[in-house]
Short mmCIF file of C-alpha atoms in Angstrom, two decimals:
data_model
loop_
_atom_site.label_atom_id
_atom_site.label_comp_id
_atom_site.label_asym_id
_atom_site.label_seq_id
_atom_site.Cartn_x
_atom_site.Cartn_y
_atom_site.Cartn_z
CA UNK A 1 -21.64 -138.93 9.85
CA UNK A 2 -22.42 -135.44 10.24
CA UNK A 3 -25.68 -134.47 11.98
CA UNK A 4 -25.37 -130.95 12.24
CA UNK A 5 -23.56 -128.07 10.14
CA UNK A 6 -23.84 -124.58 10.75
CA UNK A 7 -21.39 -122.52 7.86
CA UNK A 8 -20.94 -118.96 7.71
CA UNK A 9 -24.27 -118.20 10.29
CA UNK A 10 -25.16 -114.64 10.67
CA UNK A 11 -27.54 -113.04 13.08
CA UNK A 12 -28.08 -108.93 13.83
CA UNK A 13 -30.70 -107.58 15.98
CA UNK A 14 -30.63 -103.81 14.66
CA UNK A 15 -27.07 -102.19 15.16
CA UNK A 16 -25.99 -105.64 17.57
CA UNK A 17 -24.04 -108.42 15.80
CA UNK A 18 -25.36 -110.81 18.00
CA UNK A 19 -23.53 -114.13 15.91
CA UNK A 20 -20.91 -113.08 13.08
CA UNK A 21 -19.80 -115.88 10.69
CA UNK A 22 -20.24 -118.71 13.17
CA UNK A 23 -19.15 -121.84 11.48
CA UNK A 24 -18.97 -125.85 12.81
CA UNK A 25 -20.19 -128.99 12.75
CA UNK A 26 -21.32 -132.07 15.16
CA UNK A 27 -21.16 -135.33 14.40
CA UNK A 28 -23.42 -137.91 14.83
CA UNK A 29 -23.36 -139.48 18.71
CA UNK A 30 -21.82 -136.54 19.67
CA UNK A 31 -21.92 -134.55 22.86
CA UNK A 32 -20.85 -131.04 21.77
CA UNK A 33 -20.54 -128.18 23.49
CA UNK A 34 -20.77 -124.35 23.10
CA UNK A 35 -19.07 -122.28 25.79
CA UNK A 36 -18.77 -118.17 25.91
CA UNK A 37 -19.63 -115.21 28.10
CA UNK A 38 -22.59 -113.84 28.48
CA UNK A 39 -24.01 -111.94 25.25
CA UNK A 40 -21.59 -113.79 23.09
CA UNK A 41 -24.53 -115.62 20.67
CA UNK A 42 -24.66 -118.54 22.63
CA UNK A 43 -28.11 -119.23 22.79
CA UNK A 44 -29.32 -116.84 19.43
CA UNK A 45 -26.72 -119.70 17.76
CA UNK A 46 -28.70 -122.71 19.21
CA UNK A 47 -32.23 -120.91 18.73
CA UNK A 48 -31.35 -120.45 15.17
CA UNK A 49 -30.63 -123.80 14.57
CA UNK A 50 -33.91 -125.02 16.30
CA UNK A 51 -35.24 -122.79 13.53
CA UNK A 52 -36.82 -120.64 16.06
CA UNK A 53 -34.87 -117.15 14.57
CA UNK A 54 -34.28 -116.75 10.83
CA UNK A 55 -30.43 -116.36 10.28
CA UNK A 56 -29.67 -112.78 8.04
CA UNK A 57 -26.98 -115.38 6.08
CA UNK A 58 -24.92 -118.32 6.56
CA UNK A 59 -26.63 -121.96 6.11
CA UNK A 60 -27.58 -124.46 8.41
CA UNK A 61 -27.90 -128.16 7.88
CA UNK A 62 -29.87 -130.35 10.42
CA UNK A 63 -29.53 -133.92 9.61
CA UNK A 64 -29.76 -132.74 5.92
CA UNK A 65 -32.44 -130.35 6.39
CA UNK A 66 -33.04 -126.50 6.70
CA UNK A 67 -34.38 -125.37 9.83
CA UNK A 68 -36.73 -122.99 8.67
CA UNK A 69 -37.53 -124.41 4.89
CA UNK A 70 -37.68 -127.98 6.48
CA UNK A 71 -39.57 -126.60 9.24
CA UNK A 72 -42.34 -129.58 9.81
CA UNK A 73 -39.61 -132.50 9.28
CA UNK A 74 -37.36 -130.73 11.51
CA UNK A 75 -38.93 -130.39 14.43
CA UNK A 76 -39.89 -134.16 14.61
CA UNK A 77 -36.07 -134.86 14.40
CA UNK A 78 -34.76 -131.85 16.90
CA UNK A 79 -35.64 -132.08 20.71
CA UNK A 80 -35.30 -128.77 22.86
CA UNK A 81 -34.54 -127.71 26.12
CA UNK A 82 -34.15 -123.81 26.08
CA UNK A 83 -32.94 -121.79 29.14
CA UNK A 84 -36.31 -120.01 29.61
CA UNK A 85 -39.15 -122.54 30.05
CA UNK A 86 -42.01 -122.60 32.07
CA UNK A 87 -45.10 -124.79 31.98
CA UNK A 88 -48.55 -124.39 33.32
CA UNK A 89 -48.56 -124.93 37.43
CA UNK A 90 -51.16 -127.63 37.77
CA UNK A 91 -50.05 -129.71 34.95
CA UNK A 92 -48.99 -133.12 36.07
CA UNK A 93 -45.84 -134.80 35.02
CA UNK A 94 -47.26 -137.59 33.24
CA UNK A 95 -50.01 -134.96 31.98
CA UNK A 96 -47.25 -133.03 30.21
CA UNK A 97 -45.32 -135.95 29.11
CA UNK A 98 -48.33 -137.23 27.22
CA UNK A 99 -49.41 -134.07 26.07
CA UNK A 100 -46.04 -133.29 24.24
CA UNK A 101 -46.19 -136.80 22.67
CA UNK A 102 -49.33 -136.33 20.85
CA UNK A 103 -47.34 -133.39 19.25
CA UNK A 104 -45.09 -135.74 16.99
CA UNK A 105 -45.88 -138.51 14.55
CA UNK A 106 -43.21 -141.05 15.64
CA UNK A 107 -43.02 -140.41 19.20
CA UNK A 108 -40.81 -142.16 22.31
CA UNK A 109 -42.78 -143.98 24.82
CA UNK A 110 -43.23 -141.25 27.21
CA UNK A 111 -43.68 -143.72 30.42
CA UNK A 112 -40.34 -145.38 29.35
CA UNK A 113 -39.00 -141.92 29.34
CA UNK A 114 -40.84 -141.18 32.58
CA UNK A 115 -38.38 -143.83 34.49
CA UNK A 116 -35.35 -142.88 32.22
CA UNK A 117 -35.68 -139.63 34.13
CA UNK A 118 -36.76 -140.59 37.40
CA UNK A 119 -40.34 -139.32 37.18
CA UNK A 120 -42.39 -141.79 37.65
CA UNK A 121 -43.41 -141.76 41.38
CA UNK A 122 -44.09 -137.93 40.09
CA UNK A 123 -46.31 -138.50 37.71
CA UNK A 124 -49.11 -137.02 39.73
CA UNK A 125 -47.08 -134.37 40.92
CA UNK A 126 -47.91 -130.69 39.78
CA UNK A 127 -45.48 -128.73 37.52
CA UNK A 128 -45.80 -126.06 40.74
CA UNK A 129 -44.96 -128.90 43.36
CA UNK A 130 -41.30 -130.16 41.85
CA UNK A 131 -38.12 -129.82 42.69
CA UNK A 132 -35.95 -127.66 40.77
CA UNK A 133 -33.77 -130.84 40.05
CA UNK A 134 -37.16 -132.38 38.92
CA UNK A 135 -38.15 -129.91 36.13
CA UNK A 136 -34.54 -130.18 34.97
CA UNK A 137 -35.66 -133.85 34.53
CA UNK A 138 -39.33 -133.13 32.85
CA UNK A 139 -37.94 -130.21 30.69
CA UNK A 140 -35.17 -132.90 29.59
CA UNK A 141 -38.19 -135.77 29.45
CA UNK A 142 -39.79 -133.14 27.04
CA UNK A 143 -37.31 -132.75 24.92
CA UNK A 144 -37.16 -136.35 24.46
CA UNK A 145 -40.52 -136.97 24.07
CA UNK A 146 -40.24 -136.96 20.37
CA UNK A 147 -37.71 -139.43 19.60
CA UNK A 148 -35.33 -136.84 18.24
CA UNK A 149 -31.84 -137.70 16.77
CA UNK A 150 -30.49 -133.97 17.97
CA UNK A 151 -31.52 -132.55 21.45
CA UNK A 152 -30.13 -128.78 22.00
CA UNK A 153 -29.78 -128.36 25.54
CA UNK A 154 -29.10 -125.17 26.65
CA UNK A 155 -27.87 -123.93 30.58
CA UNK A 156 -29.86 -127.18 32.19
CA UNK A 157 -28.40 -126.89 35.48
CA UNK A 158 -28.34 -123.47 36.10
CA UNK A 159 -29.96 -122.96 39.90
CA UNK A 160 -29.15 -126.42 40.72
CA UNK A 161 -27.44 -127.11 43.60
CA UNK A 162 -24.06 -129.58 43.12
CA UNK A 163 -25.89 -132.51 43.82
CA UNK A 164 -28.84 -131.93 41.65
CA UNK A 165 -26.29 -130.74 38.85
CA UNK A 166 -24.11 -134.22 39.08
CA UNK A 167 -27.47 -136.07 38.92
CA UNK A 168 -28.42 -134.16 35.96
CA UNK A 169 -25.14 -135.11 33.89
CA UNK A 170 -25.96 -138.80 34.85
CA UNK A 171 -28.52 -138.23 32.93
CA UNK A 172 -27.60 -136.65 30.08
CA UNK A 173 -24.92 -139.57 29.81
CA UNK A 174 -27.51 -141.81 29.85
CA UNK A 175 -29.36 -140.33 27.36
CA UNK A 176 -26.15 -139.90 24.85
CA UNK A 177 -25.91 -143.97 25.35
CA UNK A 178 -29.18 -144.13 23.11
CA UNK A 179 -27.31 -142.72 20.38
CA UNK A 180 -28.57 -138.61 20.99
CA UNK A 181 -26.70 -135.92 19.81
CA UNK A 182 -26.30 -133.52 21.57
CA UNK A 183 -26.00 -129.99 22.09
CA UNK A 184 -24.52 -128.18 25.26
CA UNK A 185 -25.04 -124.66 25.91
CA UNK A 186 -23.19 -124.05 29.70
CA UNK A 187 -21.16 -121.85 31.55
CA UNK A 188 -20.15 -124.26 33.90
CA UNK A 189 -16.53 -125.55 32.63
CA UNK A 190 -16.38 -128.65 34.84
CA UNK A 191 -20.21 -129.30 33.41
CA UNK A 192 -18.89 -129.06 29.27
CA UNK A 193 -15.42 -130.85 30.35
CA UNK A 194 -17.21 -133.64 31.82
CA UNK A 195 -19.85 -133.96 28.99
CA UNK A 196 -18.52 -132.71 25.67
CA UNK A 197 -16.38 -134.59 23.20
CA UNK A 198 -15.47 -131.16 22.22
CA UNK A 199 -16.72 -127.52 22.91
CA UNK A 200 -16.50 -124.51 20.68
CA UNK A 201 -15.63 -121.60 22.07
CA UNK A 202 -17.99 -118.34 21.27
CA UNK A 203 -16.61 -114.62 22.12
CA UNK A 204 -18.10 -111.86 20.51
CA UNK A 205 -20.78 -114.21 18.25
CA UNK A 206 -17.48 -115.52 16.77
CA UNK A 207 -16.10 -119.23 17.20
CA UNK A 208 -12.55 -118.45 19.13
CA UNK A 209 -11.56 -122.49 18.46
CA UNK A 210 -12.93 -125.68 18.26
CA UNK A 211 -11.12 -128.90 20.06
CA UNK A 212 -12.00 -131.43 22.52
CA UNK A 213 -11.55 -130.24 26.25
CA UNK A 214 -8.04 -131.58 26.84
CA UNK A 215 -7.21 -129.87 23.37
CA UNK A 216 -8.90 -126.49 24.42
CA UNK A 217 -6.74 -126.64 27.56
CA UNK A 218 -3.13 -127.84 25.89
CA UNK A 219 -4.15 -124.96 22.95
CA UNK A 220 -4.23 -122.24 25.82
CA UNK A 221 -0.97 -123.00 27.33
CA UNK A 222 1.84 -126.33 26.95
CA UNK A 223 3.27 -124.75 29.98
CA UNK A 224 3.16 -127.57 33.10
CA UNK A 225 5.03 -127.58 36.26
CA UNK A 226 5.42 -130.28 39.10
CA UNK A 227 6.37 -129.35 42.77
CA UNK A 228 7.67 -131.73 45.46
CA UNK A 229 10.19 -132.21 48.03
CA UNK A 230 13.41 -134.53 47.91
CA UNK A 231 14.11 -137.36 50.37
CA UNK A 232 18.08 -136.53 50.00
CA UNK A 233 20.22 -134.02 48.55
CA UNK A 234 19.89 -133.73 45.03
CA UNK A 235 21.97 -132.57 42.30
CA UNK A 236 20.13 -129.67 40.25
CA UNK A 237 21.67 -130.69 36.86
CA UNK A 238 19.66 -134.04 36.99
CA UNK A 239 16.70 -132.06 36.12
CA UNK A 240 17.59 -128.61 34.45
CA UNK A 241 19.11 -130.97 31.51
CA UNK A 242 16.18 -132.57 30.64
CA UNK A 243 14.95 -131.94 27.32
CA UNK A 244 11.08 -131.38 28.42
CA UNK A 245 12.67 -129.03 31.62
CA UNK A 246 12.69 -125.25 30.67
CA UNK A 247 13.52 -123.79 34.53
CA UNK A 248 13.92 -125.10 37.83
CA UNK A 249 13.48 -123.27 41.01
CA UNK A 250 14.04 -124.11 45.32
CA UNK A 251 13.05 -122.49 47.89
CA UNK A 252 13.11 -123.67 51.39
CA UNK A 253 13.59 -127.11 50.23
CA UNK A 254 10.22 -127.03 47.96
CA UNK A 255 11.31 -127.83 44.03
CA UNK A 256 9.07 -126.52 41.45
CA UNK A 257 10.11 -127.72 38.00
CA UNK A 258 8.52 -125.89 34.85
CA UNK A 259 8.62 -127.35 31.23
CA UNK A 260 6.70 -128.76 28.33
CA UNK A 261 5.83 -132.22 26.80
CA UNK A 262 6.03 -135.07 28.80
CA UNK A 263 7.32 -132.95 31.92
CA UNK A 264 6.08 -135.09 34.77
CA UNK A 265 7.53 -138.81 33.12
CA UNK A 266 10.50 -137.32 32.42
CA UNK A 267 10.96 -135.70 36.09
CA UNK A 268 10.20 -138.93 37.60
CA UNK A 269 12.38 -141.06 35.41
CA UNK A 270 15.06 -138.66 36.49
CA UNK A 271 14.52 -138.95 40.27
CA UNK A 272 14.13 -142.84 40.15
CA UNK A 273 17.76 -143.04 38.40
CA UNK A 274 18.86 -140.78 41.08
CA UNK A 275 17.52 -142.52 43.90
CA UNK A 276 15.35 -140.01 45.06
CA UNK A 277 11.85 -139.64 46.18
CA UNK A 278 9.23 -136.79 45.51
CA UNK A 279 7.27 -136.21 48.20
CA UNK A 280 4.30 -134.35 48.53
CA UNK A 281 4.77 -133.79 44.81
CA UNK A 282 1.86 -131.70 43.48
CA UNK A 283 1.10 -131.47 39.21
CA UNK A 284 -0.06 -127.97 38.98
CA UNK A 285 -2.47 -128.81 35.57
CA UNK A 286 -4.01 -126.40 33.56
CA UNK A 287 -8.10 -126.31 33.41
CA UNK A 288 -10.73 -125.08 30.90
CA UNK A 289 -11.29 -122.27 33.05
CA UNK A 290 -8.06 -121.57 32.16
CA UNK A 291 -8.57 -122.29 28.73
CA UNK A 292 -12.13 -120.11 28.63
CA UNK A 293 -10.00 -117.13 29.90
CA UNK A 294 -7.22 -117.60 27.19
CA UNK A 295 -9.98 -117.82 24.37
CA UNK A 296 -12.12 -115.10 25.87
CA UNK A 297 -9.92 -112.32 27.70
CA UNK A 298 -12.22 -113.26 30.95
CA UNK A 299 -12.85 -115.72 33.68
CA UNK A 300 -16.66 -117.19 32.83
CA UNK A 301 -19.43 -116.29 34.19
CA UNK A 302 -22.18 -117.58 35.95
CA UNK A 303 -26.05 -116.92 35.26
CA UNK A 304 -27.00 -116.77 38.84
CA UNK A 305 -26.20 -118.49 42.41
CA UNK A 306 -27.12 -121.80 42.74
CA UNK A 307 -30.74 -122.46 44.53
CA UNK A 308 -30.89 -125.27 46.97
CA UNK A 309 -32.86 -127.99 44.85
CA UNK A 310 -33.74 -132.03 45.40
CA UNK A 311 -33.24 -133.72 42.74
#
């Protein structure tokens, strides 16, 4: 079932069109994500939907409801995570967990949360005294707190160190186990291919495409090509007249073999009738960076360097 719909959203801030005619949905269990330069209506496009900016036009749909005439109802049924937070320093963990419960009729069991996250030996601990990996996990904890069917979660690892970052997906996979949908804000294409069941992509507040990450990447290019070396003397014609083969090169006894389709079976199946082993053979795969620069006319960008963080 659908949980979210967003059809025909517009958003202007004076003379900038910061989201023009944004349009998709997410489904219900769904990790999606929303990938785009910087400026592009990322996060104006997620802030809308949390009802926190009116939309000029378009229509939104959160689990049935309008985000700003449904306000109340809402907001028990959308958790968020926004990019800028910041909490009072000498707030404890467990304070703030407990705090944020109160705020919601039917809320989670914030201690339950609390070792979900890998809080709970914090739960003394001031705001001011945690990790940066550890108010990743509170802000997450928070947006939790309410038992919401839709969390938006938007840039969570930025400033985390790789560590704290993989830790941080653990999470949210755990979390998308309990049945959360999701929503992914990033720049970081390894963090949406590794999380989303599919990504939009946003350039210029408009969707460029919509596909799952393996679709985003065969969408930007079909081209594939394998490279190895032979363990004897091979005929070229056993490979330039396969079907899925569009050129073959050598050069100093390295083969690189471009084509389409099922390119590396169909090399392989060739070599093993002919008797011949690849070594060192190499797959030279496309990526969604790759993809992101197809969509988007630029390689992505990232908010800032990563700080060195214990999760």
């Amino acid at each position: 079932m659908t949980a979210l719909e967003v059809r025909n959203l517009h958003k202007r801030y004076g003379q900038h069109v910061a989201v023009d005619d944004v349009s998709f949905t997410v489904e219900e269990g769904e990790v999606f994500g929303i990938i785009g330069p910087n400026g592009a209506g990322k996060t104006t496009t997620v802030e809308t939907i949390a009802g926190l900016r009116t939309p000029d036009s378009g229509s939104i749909s959160v689990l049935g409801l309008d985000p700003i005439k449904d306000r109340a109802e809402v907001r028990e049924r959308l958790g968020v995570q926004l990019q800028e937070s910041s909490f009072p320093d000498a707030i404890k963990v467990a304070e703030a967990l407990e705090l944020y419960s109160s705020f919601y009729r039917n809320p989670a069991d914030w201690r339950e949360l609390m070792e979900l996250l890998g809080l709970t030996e914090k739960r003394n601990t001031k705001y001011q005294a945690l990790s940066g990996g550890q108010k990743q996990r509170l802000s997450i904890a928070l947006a939790l707190v309410g038992n919401p069917k839709i969390a938006i979660l938007d840039e969570l690892t930025t400033g985390l160190d790789p560590q704290a970052r993989r830790d941080t997906w653990s999470l949210i996979e755990r979390v998308r186990d309990t049945g959360v949908t999701i929503l992914l804000v990033t720049h970081f294409m390894d963090e949406a291919e590794r999380l989303s069941d599919r990504i939009a992509v946003i350039d210029g507040g408009r969707v460029a495409a919509v596909d799952t990450p393996a679709g985003l990447i065969a969408q930007s290019s079909a081209v594939q090509q394998v490279r190895f070396r032979v363990s004897q003397p091979l005929d070229k014609r056993v490979l330039t007249e396969l079907p899925d083969v569009t050129n073959v090169e050598i050069t100093e006894g390295r083969w690189l073999v471009t084509g389409r389709g099922q390119l590396l079976s169909s090399v392989a199946g060739a070599l093993a009738r002919a008797q011949v082993v690849a070594e060192d053979l190499r797959v030279d795969q496309r990526s969604l960076d790759d993809a992101f620069v197809a969509f988007t006319g630029r390689a992505p960008e990232f908010p800032e360097p990563a700080k060195r963080s214990v999760a």
